[in-house]
mmCIF file of C-alpha atoms in Angstrom:
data_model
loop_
_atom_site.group_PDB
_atom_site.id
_atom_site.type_symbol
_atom_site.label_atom_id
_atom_site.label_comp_id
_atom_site.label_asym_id
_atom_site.label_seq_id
_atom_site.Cartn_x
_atom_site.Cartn_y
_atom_site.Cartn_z
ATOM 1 C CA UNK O 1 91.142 87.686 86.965
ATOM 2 C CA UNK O 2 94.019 87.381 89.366
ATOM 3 C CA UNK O 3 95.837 83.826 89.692
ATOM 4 C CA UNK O 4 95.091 81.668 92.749
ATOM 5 C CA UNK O 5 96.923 81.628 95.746
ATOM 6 C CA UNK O 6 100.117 79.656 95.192
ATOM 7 C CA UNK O 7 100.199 76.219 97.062
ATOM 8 C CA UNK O 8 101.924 76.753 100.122
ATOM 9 C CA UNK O 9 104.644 73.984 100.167
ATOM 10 C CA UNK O 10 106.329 74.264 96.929
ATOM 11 C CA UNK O 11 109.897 72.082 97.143
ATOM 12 C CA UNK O 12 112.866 74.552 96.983
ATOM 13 C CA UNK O 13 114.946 72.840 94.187
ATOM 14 C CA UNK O 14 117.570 70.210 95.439
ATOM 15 C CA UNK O 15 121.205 72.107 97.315
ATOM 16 C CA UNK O 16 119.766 75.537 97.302
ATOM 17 C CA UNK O 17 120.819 76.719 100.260
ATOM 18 C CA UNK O 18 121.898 80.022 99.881
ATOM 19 C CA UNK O 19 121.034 83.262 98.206
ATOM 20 C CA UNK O 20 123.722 82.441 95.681
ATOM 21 C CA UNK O 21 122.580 79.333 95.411
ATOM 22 C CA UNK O 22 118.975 80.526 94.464
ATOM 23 C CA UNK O 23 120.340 83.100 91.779
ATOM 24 C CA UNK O 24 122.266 79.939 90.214
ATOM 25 C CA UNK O 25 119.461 77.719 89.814
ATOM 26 C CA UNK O 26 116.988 80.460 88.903
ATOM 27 C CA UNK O 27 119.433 81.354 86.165
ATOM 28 C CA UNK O 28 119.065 78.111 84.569
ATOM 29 C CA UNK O 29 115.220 78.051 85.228
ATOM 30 C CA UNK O 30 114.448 81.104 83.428
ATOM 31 C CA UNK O 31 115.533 81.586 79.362
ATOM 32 C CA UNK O 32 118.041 84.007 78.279
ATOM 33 C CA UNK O 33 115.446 87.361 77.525
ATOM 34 C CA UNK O 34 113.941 86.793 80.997
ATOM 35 C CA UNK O 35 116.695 87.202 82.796
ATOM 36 C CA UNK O 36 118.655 89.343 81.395
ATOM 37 C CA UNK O 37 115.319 91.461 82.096
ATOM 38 C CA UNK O 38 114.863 90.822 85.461
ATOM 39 C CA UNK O 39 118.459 91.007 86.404
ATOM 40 C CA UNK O 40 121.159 92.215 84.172
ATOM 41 C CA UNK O 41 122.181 95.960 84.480
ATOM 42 C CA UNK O 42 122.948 99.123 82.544
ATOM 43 C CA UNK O 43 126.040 99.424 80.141
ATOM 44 C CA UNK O 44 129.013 97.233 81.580
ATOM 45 C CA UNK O 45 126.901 96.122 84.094
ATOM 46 C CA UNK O 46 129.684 97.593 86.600
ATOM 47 C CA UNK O 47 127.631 99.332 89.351
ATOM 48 C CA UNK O 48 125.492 96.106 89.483
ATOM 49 C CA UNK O 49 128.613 94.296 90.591
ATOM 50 C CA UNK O 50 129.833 97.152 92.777
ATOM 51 C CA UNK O 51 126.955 97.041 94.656
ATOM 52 C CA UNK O 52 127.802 94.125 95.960
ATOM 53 C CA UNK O 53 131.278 93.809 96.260
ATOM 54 C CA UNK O 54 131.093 97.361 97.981
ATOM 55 C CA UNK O 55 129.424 95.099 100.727
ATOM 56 C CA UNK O 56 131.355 92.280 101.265
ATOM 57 C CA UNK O 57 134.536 94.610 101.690
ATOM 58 C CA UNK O 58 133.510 96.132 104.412
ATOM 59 C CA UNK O 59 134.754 94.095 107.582
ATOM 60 C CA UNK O 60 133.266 93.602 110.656
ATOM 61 C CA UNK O 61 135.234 93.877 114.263
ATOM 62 C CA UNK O 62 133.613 91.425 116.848
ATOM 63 C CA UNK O 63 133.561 92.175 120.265
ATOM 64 C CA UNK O 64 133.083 88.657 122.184
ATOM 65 C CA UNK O 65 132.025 88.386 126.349
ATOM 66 C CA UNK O 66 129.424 90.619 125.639
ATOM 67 C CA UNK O 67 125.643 89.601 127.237
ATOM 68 C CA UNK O 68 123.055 88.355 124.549
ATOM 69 C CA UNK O 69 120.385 87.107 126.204
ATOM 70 C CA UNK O 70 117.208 88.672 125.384
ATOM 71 C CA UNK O 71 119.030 89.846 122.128
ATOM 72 C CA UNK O 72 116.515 90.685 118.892
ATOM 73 C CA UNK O 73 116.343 91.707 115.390
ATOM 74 C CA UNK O 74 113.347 94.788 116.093
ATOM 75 C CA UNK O 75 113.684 98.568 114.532
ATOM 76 C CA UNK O 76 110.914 100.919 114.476
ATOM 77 C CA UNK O 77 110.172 102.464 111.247
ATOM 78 C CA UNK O 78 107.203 105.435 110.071
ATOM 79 C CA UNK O 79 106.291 105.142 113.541
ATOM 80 C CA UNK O 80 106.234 100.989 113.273
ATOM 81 C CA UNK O 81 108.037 98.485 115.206
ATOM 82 C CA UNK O 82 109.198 95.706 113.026
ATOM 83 C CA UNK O 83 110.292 92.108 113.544
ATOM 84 C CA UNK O 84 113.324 92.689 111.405
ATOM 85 C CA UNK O 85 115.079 95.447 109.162
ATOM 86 C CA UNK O 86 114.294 93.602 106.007
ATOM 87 C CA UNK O 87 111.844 94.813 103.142
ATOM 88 C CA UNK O 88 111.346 93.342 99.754
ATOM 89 C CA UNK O 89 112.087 96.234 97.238
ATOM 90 C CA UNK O 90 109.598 96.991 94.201
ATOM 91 C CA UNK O 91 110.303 95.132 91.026
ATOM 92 C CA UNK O 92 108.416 95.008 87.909
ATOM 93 C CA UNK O 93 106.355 92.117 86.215
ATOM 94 C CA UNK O 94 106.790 89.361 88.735
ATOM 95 C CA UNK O 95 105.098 87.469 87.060
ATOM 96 C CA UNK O 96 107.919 86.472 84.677
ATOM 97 C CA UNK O 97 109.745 84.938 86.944
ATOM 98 C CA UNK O 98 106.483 82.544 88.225
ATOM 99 C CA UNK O 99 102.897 82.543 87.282
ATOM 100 C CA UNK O 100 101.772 83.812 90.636
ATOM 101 C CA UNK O 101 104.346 86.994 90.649
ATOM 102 C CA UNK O 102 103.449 89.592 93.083
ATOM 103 C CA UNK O 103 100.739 86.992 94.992
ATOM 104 C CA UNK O 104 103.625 84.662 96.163
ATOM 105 C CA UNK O 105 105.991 87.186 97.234
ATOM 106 C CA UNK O 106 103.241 89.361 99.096
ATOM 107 C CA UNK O 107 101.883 85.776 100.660
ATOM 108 C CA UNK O 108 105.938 85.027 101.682
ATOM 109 C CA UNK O 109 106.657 89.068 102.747
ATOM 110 C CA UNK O 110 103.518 88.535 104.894
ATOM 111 C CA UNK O 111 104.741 85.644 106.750
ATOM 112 C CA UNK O 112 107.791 86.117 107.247
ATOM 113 C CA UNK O 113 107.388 89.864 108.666
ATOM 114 C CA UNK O 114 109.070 91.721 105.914
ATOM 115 C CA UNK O 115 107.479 94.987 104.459
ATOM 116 C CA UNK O 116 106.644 94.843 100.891
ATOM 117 C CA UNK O 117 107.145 98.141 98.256
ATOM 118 C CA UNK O 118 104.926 97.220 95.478
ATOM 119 C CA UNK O 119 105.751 98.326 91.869
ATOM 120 C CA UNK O 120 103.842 100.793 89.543
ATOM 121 C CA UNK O 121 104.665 98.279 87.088
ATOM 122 C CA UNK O 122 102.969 95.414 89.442
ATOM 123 C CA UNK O 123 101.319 92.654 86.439
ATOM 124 C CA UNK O 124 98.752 91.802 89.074
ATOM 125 C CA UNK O 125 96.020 94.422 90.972
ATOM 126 C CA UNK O 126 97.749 96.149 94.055
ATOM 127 C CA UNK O 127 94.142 95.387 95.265
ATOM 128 C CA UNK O 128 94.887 91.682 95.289
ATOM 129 C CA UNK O 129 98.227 91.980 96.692
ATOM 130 C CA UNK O 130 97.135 94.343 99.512
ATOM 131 C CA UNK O 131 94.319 91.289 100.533
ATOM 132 C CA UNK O 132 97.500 89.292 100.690
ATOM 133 C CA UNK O 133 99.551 91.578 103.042
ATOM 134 C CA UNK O 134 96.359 92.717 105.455
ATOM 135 C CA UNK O 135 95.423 89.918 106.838
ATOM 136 C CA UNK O 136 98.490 88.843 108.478
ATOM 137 C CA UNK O 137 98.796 89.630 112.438
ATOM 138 C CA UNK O 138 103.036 89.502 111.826
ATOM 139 C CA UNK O 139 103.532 91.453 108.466
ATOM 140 C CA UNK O 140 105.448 94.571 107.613
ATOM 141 C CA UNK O 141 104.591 97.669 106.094
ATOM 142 C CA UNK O 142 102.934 97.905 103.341
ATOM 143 C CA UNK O 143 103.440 100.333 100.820
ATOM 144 C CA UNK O 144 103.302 101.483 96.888
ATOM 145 C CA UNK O 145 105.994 102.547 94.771
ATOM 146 C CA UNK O 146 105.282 105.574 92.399
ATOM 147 C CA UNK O 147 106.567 106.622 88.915
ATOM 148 C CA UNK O 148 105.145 110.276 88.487
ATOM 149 C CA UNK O 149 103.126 110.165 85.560
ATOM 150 C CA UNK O 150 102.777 113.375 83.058
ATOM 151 C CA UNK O 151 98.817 113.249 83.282
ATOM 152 C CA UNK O 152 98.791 114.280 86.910
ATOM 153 C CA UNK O 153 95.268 112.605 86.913
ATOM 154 C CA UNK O 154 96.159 109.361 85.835
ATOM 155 C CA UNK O 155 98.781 109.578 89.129
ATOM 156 C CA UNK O 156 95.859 111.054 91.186
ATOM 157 C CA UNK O 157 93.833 107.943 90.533
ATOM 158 C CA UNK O 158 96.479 105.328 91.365
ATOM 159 C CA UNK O 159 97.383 107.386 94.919
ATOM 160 C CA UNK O 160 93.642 106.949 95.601
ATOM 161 C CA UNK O 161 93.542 103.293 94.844
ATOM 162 C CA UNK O 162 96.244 102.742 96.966
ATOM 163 C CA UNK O 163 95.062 104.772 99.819
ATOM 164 C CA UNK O 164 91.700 102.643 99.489
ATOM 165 C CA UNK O 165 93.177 99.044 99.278
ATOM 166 C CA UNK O 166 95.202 100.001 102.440
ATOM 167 C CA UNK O 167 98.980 100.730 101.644
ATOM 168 C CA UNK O 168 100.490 102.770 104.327
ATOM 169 C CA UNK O 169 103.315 104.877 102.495
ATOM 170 C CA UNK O 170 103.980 105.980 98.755
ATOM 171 C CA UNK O 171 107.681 105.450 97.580
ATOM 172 C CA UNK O 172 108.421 107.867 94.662
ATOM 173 C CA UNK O 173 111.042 106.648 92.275
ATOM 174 C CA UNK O 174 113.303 109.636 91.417
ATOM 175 C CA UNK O 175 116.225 108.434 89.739
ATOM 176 C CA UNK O 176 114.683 106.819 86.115
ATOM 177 C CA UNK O 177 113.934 110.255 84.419
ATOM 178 C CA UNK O 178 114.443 107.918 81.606
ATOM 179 C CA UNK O 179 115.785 104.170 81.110
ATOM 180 C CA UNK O 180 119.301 103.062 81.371
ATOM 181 C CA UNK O 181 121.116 101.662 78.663
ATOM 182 C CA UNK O 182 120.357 98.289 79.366
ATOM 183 C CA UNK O 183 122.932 96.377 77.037
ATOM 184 C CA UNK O 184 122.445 93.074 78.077
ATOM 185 C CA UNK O 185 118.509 93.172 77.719
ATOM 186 C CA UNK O 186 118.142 94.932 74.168
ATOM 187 C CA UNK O 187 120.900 92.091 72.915
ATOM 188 C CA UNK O 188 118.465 89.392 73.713
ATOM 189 C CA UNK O 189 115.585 91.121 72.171
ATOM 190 C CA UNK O 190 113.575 90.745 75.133
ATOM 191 C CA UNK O 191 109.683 91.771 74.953
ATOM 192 C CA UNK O 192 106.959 90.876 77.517
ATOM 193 C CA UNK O 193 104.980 88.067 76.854
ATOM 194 C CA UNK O 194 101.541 88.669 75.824
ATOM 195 C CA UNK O 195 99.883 87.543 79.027
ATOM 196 C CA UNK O 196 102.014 89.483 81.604
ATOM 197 C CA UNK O 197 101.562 93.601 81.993
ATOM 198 C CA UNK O 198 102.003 96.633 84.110
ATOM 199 C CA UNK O 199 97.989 96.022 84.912
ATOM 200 C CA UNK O 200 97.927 99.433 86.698
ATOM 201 C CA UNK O 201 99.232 101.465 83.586
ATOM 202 C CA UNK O 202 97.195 100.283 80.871
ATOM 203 C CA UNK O 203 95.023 103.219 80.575
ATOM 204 C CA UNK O 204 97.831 105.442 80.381
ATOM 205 C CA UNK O 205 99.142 107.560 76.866
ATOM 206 C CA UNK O 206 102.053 108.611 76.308
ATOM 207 C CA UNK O 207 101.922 112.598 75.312
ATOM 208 C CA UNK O 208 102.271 112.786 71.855
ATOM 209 C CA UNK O 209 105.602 113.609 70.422
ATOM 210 C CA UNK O 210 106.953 117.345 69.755
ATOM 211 C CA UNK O 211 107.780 118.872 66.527
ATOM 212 C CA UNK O 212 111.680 119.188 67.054
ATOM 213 C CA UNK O 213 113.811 122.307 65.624
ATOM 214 C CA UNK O 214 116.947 122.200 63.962
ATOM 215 C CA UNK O 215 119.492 120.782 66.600
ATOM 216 C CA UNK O 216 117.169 120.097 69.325
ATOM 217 C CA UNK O 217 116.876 116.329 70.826
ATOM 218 C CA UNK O 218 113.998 114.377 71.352
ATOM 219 C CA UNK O 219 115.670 113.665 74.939
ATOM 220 C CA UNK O 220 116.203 116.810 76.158
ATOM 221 C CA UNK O 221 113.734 119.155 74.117
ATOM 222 C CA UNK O 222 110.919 116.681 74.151
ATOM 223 C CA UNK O 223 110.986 113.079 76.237
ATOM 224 C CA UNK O 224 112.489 115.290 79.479
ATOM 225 C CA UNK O 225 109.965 118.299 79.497
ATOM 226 C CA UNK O 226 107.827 116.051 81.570
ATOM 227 C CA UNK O 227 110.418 115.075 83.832
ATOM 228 C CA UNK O 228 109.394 115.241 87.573
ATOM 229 C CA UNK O 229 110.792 118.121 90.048
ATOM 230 C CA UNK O 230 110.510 118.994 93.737
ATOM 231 C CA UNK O 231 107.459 120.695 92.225
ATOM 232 C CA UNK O 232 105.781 117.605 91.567
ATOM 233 C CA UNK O 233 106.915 115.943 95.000
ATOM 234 C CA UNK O 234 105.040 118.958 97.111
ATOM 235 C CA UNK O 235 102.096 118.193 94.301
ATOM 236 C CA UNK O 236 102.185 114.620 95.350
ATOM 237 C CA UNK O 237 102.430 115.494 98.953
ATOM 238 C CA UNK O 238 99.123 117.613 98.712
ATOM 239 C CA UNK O 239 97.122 115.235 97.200
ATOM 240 C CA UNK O 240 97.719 112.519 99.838
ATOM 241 C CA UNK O 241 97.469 111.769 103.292
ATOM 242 C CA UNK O 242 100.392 108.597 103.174
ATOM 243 C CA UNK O 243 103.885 109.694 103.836
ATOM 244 C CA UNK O 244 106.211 109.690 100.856
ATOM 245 C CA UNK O 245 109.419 108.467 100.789
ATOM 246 C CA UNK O 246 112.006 109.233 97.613
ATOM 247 C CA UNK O 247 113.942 105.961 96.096
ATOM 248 C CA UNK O 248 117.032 106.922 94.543
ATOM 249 C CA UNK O 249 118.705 109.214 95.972
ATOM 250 C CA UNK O 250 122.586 109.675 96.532
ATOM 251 C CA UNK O 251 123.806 113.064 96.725
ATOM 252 C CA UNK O 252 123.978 114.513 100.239
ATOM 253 C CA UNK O 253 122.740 117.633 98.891
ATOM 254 C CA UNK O 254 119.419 115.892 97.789
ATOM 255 C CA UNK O 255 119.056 114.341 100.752
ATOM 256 C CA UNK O 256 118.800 118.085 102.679
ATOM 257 C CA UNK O 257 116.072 119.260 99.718
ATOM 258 C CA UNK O 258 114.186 116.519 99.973
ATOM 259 C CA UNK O 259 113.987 116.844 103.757
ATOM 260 C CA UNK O 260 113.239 120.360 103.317
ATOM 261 C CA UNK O 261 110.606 119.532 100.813
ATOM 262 C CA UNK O 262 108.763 117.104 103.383
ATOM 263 C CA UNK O 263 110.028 113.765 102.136
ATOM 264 C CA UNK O 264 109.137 111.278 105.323
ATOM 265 C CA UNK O 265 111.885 108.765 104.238
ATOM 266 C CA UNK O 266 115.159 108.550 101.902
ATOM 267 C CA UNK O 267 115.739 105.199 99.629
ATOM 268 C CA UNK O 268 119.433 105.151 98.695
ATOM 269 C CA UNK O 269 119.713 103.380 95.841
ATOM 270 C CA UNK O 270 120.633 103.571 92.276
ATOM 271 C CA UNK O 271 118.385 101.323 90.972
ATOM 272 C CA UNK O 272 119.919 98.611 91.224
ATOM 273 C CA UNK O 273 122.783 99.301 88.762
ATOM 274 C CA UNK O 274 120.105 99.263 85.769
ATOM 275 C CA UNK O 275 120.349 102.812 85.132
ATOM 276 C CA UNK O 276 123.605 104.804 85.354
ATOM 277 C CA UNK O 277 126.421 102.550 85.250
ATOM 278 C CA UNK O 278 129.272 103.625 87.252
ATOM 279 C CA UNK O 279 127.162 105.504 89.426
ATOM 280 C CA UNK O 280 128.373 105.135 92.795
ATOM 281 C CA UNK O 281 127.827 101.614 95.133
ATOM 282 C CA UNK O 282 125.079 102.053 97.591
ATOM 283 C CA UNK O 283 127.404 101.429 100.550
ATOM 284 C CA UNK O 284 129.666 104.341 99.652
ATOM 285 C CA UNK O 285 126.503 106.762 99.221
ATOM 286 C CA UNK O 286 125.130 105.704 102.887
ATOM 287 C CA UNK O 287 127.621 107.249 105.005
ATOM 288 C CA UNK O 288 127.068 110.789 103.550
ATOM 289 C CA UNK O 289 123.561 110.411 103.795
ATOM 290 C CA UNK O 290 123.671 109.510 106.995
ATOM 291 C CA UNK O 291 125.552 112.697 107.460
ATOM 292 C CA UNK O 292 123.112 114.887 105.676
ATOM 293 C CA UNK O 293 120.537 113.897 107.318
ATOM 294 C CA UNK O 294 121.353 113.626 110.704
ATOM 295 C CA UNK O 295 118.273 111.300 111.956
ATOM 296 C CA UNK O 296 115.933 113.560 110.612
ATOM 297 C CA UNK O 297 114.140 111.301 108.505
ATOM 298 C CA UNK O 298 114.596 107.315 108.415
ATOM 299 C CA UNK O 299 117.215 106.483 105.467
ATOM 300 C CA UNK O 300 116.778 102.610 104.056
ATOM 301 C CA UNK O 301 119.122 101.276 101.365
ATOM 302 C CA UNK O 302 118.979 98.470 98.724
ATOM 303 C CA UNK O 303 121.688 97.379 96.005
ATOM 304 C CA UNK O 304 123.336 93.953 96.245
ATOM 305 C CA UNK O 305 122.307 92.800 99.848
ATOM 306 C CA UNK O 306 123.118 88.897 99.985
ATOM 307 C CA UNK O 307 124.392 88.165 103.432
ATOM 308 C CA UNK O 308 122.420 88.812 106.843
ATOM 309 C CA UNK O 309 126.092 90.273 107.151
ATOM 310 C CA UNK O 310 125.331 93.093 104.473
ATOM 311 C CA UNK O 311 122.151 94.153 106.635
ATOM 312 C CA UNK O 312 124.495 94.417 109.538
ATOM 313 C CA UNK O 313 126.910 96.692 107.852
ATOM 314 C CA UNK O 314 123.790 98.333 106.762
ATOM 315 C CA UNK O 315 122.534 99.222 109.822
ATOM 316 C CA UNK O 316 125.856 100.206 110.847
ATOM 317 C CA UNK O 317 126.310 102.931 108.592
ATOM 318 C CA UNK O 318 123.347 104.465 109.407
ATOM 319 C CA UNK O 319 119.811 102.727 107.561
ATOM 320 C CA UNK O 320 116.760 102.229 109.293
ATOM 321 C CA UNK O 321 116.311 98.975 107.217
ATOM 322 C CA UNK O 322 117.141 97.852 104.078
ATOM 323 C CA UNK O 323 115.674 96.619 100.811
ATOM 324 C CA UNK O 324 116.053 93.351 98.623
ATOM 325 C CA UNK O 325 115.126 93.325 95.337
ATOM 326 C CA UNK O 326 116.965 90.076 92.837
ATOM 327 C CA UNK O 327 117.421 87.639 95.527
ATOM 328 C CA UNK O 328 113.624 87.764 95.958
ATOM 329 C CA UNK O 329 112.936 87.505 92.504
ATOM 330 C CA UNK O 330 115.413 84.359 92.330
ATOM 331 C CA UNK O 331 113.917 82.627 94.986
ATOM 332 C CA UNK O 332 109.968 83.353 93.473
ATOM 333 C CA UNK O 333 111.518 81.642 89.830
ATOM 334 C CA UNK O 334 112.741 79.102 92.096
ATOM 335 C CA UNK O 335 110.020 77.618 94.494
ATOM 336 C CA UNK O 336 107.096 80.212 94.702
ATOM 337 C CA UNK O 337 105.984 81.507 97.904
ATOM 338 C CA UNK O 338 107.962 78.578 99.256
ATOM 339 C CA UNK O 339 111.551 80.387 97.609
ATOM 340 C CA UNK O 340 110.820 83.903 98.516
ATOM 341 C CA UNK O 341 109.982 82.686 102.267
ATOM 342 C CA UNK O 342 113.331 80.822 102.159
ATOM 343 C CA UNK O 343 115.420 83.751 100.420
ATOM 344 C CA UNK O 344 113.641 86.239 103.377
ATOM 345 C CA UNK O 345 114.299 83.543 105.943
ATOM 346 C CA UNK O 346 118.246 83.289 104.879
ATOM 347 C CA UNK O 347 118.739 86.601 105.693
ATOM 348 C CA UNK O 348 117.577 87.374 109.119
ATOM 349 C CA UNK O 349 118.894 83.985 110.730
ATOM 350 C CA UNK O 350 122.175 84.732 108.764
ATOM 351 C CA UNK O 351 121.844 88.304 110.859
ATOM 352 C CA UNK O 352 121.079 87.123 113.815
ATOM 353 C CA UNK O 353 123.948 84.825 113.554
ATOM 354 C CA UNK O 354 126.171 87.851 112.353
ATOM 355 C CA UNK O 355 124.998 90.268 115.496
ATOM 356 C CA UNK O 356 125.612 87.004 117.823
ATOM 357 C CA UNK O 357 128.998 86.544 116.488
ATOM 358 C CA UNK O 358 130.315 90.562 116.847
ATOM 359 C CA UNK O 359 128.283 91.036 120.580
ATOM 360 C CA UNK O 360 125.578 92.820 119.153
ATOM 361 C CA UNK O 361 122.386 92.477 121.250
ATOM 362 C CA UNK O 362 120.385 94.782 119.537
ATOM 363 C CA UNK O 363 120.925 96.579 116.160
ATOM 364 C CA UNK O 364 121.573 99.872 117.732
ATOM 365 C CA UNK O 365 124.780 98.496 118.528
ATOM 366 C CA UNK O 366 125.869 97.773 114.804
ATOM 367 C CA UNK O 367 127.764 100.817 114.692
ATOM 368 C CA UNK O 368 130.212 99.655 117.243
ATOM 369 C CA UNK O 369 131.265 96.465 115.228
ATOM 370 C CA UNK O 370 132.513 97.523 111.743
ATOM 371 C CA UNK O 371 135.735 97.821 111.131
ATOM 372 C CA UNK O 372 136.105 100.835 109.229
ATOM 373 C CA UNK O 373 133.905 102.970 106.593
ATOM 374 C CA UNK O 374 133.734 103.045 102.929
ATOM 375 C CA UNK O 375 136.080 105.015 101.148
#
């Protein structure tokens, strides 16, 4: 049975009144296993700092005199206009961070206009979550993040349940072939508790293990053989009628095959830093996708976003919207419902704030205010 709704004026914790702010105080809320979990990195943890500090060195160059009035925060997306270019990004087992987990931040997402990408991995029913997201006359999009699974029927089943509870899009993770060397997390020892699961996966077996030859590796000549390909994306695309957009990409060059293979959407991304450290900062990768692309399809971005500033810079290089994963998860460990609203909140009044202070009226104009690109 799912958890009730969470009570919908839950007291953000005393000073927390930024997004660093919330990832301070949630640090101390949650014990070490937990968090290093939900929000330490692979290896040296360096690409999960890059991500951000790739951000904040970008500069912005203000133009001032320039008319506001009548200025807003809209983008159109899959065919969508939205209130704001801000979605909350698919994470795992939310409900280690609070009791109600994927409830509260589908109830905030919902209110506050932001789209929501639900994980496989969800630990409550994307059933539940979708009767969250529906209902609201103001939400975002809606839609269901996939890891392609080797029993193609087992995937089958979970696009249909999707499709049925209402999620408009499928996001296919494509850059977890396997998991990252997540230092920081096997130190602890972390395991999930016994009362919080991937609820969607529990059906699921693993295929059982091959008989390995003299110098072969269980990676490569086993564990990999089920590894997803473009194949699999035009399999996915024929068994659905939802658009699918890839998560994890960076390469230009897999931005033009998966445009040629149908893809309705390009997440750059590299996971957040927890798989291949040292892989390159999401605002370096934009640009070049941008390039490869050319407008074809709509390109969003996530990896250490923490100013309404960062969405600007965003936008400027060329996303549609962009994605927040950690701040959202800080904010849920913090206050419920009542911290992701805040966390969601933060950012578009700090981006309002940042078009009104470079002359941007709308976010078509981004472009025109940064002061130079990524190198």
């Amino acid at each position: 049975m799912s958890p009730a709704p969470p009570p919908p004026h839950t007291p953000l914790p005393p000073g927390v009144l930024t997004l660093a702010d919330h990832e301070r105080h949630a640090q101390g809320a949650m014990n070490e296993a937990t968090w290093a979990y939900l929000c330490g990195g692979a290896g040296d943890e360096l690409t999960l700092a890059r991500n951000a500090d790739a951000w904040r060195a970008l500069e912005l160059m203000p133009r001032v005199l320039r008319p506001l009035a009548g200025g807003h925060t809209r983008v159109k997306l899959l065919g969508r206009t939205l209130a704001h270019p801000i979605l909350v990004a698919p994470m795992a087992y939310q409900r280690l961070a609070h009791p109600h987990g994927e409830l509260a931040t589908a109830l905030a997402a919902a209110a506050l206009g932001a789209g929501l990408v639900l994980s496989t991995q969800t630990s409550t029913s994307l059933q539940a979550v979708a009767a969250r997201v529906l209902p609201e006359p103001g939400r975002g999009p809606l839609w269901f993040q996939l890891y392609l699974q080797p029993d193609r029927s087992f995937t089958q089943d979970l696009v249909q349940q999707a499709e049925a509870a209402g999620f408009e899009a499928l996001v296919l993770t494509v850059d977890a072939p396997v998991q990252g060397s997540r230092d920081r997390e096997r130190r602890t020892g972390f395991q999930l508790p016994p009362d919080v699961g991937a609820v969607h996966l529990k059906g699921l077996h693993s295929p059982p293990p091959r008989a390995l030859g003299a110098g072969q590796s269980a990676l490569f000549d086993d564990l990999l053989t089920h590894a997803p390909t473009w194949d699999d994306l035009a399999w996915l695309r024929s068994i659905t009628r939802l658009p699918v957009l890839l998560k994890g990409v960076l390469h230009p060059a897999d931005a033009q095959e998966a445009v040629a293979c149908g893809a309705s959407g390009l997440i750059v991304s590299n996971h957040g830093g927890r798989t291949l450290d040292t892989a390159v900062p999401t605002a370096h990768a934009l640009p070049g996708m941008a390039q490869a692309v050319q407008g074809q399809v709509p390109l969003l971005v996530d990896g250490g976003i923490r100013r309404g500033t960062d969405v600007l810079k965003a936008m400027a290089l060329g996303a549609s919207a962009v994605l927040v994963g950690r701040p959202v998860l800080h904010g849920l460990a913090n206050a419920g419902a009542t911290g992701v609203a805040h966390v969601l909140r933060l950012l578009r009044d700090e981006l309002e704030i940042a078009m009104a202070l470079t002359g941007c009226r709308t976010l078509d104009q981004a472009p025109t205010v940064l002061a130079h690109s990524p190198g």
